[in-house]
C-alpha positions as CSV (number, residue, x, y, z in Angstrom):
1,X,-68.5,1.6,57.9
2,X,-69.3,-2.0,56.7
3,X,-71.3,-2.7,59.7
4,X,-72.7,0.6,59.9
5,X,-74.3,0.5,56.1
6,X,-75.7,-3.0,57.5
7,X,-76.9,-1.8,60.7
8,X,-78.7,1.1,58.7
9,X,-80.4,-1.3,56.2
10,X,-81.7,-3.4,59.2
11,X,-82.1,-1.8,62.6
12,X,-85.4,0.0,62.3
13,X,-87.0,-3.5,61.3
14,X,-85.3,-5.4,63.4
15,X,-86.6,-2.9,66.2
16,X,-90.1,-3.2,64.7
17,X,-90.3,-6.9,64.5
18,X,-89.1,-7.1,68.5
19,X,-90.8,-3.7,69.6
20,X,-94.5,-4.3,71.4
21,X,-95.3,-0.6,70.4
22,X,-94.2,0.0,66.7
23,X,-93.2,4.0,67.1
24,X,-90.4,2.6,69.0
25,X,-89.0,1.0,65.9
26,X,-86.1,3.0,65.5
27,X,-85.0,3.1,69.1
28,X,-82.7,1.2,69.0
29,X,-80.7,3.4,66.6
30,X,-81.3,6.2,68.1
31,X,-80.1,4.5,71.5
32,X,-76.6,3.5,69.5
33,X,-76.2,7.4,68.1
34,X,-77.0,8.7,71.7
35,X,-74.7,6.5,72.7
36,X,-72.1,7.6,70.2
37,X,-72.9,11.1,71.3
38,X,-72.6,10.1,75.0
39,X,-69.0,8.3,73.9
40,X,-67.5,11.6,72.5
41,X,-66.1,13.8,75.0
42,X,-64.6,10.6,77.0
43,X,-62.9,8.8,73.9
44,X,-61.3,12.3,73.0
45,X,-60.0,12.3,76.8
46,X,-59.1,8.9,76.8
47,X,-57.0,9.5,73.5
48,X,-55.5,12.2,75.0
49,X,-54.6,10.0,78.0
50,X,-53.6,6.6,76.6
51,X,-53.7,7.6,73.0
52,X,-55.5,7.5,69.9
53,X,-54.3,3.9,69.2
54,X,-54.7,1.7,72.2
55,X,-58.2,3.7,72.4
56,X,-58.9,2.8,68.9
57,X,-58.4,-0.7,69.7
58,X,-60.8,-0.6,73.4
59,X,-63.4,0.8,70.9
60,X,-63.3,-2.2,68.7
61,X,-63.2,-4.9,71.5
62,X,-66.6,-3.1,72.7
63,X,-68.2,-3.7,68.8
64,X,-67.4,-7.1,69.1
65,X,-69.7,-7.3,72.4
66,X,-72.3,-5.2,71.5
67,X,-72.3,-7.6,68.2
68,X,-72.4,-10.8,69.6
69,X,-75.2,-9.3,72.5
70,X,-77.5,-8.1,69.5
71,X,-77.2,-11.8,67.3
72,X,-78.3,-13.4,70.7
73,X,-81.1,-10.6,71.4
74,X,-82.7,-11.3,67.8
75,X,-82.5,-15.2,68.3
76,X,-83.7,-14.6,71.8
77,X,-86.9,-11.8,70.8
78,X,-85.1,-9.4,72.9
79,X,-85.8,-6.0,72.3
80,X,-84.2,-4.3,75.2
81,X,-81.1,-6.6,74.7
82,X,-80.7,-5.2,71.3
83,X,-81.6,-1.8,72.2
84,X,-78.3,-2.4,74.5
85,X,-76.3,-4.2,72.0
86,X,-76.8,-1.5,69.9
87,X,-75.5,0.7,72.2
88,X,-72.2,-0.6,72.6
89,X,-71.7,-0.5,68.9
90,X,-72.2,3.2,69.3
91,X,-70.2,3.4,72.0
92,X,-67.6,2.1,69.2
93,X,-68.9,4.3,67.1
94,X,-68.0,7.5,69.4
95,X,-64.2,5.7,69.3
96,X,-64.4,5.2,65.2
97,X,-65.5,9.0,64.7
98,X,-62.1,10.0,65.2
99,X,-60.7,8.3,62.5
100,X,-61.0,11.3,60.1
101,X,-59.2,13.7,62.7
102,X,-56.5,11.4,63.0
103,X,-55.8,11.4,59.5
104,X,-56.2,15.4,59.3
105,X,-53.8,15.6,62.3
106,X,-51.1,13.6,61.0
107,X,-50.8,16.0,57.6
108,X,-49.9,19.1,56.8
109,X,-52.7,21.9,56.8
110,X,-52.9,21.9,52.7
111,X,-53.9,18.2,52.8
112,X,-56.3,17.9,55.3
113,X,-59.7,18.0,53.3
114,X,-58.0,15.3,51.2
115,X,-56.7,13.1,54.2
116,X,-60.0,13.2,55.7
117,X,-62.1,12.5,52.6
118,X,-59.5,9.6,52.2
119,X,-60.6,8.0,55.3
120,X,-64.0,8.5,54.4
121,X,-63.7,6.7,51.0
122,X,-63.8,3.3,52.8
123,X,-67.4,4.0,52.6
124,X,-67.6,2.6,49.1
125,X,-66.4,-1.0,49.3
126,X,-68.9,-0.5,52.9
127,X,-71.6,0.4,50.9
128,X,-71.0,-3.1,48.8
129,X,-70.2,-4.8,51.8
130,X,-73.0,-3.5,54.5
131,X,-76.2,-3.8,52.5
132,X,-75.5,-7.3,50.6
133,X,-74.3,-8.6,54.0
134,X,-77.4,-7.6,55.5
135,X,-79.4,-9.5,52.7
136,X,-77.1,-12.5,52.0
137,X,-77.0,-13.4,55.8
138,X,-80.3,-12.5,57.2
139,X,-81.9,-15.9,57.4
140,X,-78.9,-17.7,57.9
141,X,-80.1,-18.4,61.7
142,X,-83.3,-20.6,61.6
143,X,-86.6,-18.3,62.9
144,X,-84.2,-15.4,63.4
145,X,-84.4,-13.2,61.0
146,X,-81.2,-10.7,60.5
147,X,-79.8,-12.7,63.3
148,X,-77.2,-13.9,60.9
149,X,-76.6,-10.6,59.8
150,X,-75.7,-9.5,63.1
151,X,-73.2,-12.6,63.5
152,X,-71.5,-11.6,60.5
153,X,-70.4,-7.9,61.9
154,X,-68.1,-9.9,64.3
155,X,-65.9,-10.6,61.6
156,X,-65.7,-6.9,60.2
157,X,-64.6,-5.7,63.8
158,X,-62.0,-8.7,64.5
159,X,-60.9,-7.6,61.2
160,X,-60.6,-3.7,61.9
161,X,-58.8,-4.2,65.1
162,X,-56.0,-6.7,63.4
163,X,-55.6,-3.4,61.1
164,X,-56.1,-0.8,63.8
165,X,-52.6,-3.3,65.5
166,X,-50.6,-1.6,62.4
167,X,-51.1,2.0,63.0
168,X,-48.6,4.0,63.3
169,X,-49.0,7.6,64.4
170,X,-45.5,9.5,65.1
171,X,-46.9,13.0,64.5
172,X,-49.7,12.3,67.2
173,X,-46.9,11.4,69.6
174,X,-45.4,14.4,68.8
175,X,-48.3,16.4,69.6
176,X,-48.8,14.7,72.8
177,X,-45.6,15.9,74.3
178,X,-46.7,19.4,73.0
179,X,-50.1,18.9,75.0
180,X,-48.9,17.9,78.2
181,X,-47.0,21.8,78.4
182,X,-50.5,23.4,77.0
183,X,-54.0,22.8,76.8
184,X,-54.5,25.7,74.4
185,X,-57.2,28.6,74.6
186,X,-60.0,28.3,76.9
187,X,-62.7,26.1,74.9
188,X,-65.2,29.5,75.7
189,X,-63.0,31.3,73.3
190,X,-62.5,28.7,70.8
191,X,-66.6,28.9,70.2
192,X,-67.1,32.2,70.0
193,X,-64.9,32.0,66.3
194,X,-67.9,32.9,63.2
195,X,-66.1,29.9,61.2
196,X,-66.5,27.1,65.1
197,X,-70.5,27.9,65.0
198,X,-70.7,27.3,61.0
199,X,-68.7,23.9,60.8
200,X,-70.6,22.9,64.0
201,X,-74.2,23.8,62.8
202,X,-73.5,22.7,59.0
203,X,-72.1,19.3,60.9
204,X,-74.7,18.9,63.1
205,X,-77.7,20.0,60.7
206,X,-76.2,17.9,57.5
207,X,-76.2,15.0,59.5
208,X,-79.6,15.5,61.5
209,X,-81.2,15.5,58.4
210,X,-79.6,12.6,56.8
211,X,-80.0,10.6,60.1
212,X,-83.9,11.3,59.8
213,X,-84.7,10.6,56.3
214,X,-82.3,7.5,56.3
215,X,-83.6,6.3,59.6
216,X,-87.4,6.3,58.4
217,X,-86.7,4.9,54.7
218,X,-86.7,1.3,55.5
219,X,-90.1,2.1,57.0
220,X,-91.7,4.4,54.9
221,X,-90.5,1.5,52.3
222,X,-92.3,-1.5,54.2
223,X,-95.3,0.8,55.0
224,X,-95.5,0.7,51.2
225,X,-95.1,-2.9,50.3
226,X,-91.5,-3.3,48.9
227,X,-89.4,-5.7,49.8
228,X,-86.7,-5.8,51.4
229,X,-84.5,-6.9,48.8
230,X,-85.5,-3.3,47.1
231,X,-84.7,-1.7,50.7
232,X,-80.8,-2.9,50.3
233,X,-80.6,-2.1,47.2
234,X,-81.9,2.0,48.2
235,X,-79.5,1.5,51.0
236,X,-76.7,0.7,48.7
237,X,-76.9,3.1,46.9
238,X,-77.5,5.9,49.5
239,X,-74.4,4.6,51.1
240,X,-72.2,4.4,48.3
241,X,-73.5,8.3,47.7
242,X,-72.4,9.1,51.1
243,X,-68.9,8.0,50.5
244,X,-67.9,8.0,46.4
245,X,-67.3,11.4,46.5
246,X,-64.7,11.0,48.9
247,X,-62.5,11.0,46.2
248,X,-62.8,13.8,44.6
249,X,-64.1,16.1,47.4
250,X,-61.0,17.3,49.4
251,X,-59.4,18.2,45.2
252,X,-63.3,20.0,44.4
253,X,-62.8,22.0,48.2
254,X,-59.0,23.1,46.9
255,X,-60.6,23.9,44.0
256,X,-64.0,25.6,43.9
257,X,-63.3,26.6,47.6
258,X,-65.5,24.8,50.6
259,X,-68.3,27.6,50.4
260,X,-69.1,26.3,46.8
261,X,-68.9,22.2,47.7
262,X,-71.0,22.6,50.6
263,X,-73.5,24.8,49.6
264,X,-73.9,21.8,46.5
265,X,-74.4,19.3,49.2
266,X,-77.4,21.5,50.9
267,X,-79.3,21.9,47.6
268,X,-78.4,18.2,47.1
269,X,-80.2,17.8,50.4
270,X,-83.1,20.0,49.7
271,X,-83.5,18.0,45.9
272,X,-83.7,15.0,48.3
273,X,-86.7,16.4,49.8
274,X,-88.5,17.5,46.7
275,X,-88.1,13.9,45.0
276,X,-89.3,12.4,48.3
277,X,-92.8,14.5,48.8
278,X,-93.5,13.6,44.9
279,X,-93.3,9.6,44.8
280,X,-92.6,6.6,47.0
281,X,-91.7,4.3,43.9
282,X,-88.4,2.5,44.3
283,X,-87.0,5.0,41.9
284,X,-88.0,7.8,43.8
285,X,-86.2,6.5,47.2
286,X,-83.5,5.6,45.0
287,X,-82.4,9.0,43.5
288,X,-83.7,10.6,46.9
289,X,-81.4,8.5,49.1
290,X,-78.3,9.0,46.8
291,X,-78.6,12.6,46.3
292,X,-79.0,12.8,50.4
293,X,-75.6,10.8,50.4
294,X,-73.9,13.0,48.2
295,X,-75.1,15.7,50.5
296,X,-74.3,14.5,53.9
297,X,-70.5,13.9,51.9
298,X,-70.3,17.7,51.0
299,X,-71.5,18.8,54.2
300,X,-69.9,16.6,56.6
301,X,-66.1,16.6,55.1
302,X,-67.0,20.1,54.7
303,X,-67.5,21.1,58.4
304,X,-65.2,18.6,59.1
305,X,-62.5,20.4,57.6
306,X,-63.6,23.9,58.4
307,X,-63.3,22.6,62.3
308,X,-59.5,21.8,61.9
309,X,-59.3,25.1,60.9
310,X,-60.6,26.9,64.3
311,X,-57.9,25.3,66.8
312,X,-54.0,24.8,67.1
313,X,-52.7,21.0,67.7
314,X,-52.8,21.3,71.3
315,X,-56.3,22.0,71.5
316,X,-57.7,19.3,68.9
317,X,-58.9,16.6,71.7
318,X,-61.4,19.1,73.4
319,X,-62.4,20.8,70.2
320,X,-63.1,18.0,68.3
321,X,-64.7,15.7,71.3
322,X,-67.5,19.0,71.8
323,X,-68.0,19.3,68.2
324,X,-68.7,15.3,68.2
325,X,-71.1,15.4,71.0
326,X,-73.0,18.8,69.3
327,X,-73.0,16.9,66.2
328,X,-74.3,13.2,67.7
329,X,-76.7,14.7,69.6
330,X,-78.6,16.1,67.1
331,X,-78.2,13.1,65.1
332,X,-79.3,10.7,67.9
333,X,-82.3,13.5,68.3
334,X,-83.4,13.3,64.4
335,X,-83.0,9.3,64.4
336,X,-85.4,9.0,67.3
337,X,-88.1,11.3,65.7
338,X,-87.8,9.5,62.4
339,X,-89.7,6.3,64.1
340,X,-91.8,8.4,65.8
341,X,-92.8,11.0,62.7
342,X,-93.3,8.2,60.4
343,X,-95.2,5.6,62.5
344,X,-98.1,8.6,63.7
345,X,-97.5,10.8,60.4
346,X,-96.1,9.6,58.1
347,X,-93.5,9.6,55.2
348,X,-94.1,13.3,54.2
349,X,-93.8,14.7,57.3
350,X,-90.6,13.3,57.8
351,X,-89.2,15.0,54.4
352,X,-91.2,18.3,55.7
353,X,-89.0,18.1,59.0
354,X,-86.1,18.2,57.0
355,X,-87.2,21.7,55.2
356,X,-86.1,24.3,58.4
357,X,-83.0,22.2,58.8
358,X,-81.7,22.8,55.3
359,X,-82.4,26.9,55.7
360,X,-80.9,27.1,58.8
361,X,-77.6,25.2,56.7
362,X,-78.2,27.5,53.8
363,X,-78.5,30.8,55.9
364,X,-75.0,29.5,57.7
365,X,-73.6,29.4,54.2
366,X,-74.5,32.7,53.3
367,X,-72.7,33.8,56.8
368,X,-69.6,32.2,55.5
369,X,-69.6,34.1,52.2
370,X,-69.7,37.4,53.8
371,X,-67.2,36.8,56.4
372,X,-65.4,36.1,53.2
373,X,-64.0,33.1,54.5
374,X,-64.9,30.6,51.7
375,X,-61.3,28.7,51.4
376,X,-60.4,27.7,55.4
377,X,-57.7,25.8,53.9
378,X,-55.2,28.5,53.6
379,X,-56.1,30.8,56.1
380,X,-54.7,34.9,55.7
381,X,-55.5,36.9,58.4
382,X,-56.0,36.0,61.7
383,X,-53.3,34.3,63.7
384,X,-55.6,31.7,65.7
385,X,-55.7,30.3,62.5
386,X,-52.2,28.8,62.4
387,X,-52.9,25.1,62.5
388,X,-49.3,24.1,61.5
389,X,-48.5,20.6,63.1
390,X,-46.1,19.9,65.4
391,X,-43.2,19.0,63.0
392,X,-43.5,22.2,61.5
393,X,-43.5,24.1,64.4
């Protein structure tokens, strides 16, 4: 997360300082999240094969490349080369993604809103770490600016994959053996479930829009003459929005119920917008960017945890890799338009592109409160939704 906050702060200028055309700024962003997309469906079969572990720890040696290939591409003036660093970083990224099932699937069904905001709460020392990182380290290299910024990721992934050499994961053994018997429900049922199109679309459109307004701020903010030091700084903060509330939101989901803490993050998104179209001072990216943190928090460990609730253990690796590559492809899709939409358009367009995003969330929302299914966490009626885990069966 450390390297993603910098990578956020940073990309989109590195890509316009390299870039001959200047719409193409944010490719290479948009190349790492299609890449993560891309990554999804064959990291979840690869876990299922070799497991989550030794998968976790392929992922990281790959971060480490892409790493070392972008420092060498910004020394070098390289913008294809970093467009394909970047890419193996989301590569990793489609690996790291899982993190937050592997906690949910190694708890019991009452904690998993609380495991998975748990993991997510490493955001918060990121957001300290990415941003000031970005800043402290960017002219480090002689005549290559953020090249030293870049060079100081490699130490955040030899770190993860020294921790990653710890884990431990005796429930997800467990629930191998059960998968190698079954391979659940055919993946065209699992879909068709009211509560599997509403944690996808609230996944996929909470993310899309926080991909596109974060992707164009440190653009919208050069276009009007602040510094970059006031860019980490927004960053920061938007970061430590996106992961803070990971403390607190698996105990607000038990309870207010997940209805209530999601439909909060989608009017924190659509408060985002307002603040946005009425000022580009530093205050107003500021308060914009955090509340759009806070919302992307709500929204994502919301679907997040609405998802474990549509499939039984042996079906997690194909539910859960199709629900990433839904998810990353519109994210990949919104980071892509954001350099495009703010080079030829501008900032405002970019926040009015958001609008029809956050009424499709909205209308979902309202979906879930008929169905009267606003607590997944302790499902009553149907019997697909017994997610027990494997000990307990």
């Amino acid at each position: 997360m450390s390297g993603t906050s910098l990578i956020v702060a940073t990309t989109a200028l590195v890509g316009f300082a390299l870039a001959d055309d200047k719409m193409y700024a944010s490719m290479p962003f948009a190349a790492q999240l299609i890449a993560t997309m891309l990554t999804s469906i064959p990291a979840s079969i690869l876990m299922s094969c070799i497991g989550r572990k030794t998968s976790f720890l392929i992922g990281t040696v790959i971060a480490m490349l892409g790493a070392v290939m972008c420092t060498f591409a910004i020394i070098q003036q390289h913008f294809l080369l970093f467009t394909l660093g970047s890419i193996l970083i989301g590569i990793f990224s489609g690996f790291a993604n899982y993190y937050r099932f592997t906690a949910a699937d190694n708890v019991d069904k009452e904690h998993k809103s609380r495991a998975i905001s748990y993991v997510l709460a490493g955001g918060v020392l990121a957001a300290i770490i990415g941003p000031n990182m970005a800043n402290l380290m960017r002219d480090t290299i002689s005549g290559a600016t953020f090249a030293g910024s870049y060079a100081s990721i490699i130490a955040l992934y030899v770190l993860s994959f020294i921790s990653l050499s710890f884990l431990k994961l005796e429930r997800q053994h467990n629930a191998g053996q059960i998968e190698t018997r079954s391979s659940g429900r055919p993946l065209s049922i699992i879909i068709q479930q009211p509560r599997f199109i509403i944690a996808v679309i609230c996944g996929m459109l909470g993310y899309g829009v926080m991909s596109l307004v974060m992707t164009a701020t440190p653009l919208a903010m050069q276009h009007h003459a602040h510094p970059f030091s006031d860019t980490s700084f927004v960053i920061q903060w938007h970061v430590l929005g996106m992961f803070v509330p990971s403390f607190f939101t698996g105990h607000l989901i038990q309870r207010f119920s997940l209805f209530r803490v999601m439909l909060i993050g989608a009017l924190s998104a659509l408060a985002c917008v307002i603040i946005n179209l009425n000022g580009t001072t530093v205050s107003h990216f500021w308060l914009a960017l955090l509340l759009l943190g806070i919302s992307w928090n709500f929204l994502f460990i919301g679907a997040t945890t609405l998802l474990t609730e549509t499939y039984k253990p042996d079906e997690r690796f194909k539910v859960q890799g199709i629900n990433d590559f839904i998810v990353f492809s519109m994210v990949a899709s919104a980071s892509l338009s954001a350099g495009v939409l703010q080079h030829h358009y501008g900032w405002k367009v970019v926040n009015y592109g958001a609008i029809p995003a956050i009424i499709v969330i909205l209308t979902c929302l309202i979906w879930l409160y008929k169905i009267k299914r606003i607590n997944p966490i302790q499902p009553k009626s149907e019997p697909v939704e017994d997610v027990a885990s494997p000990i307990e069966r």
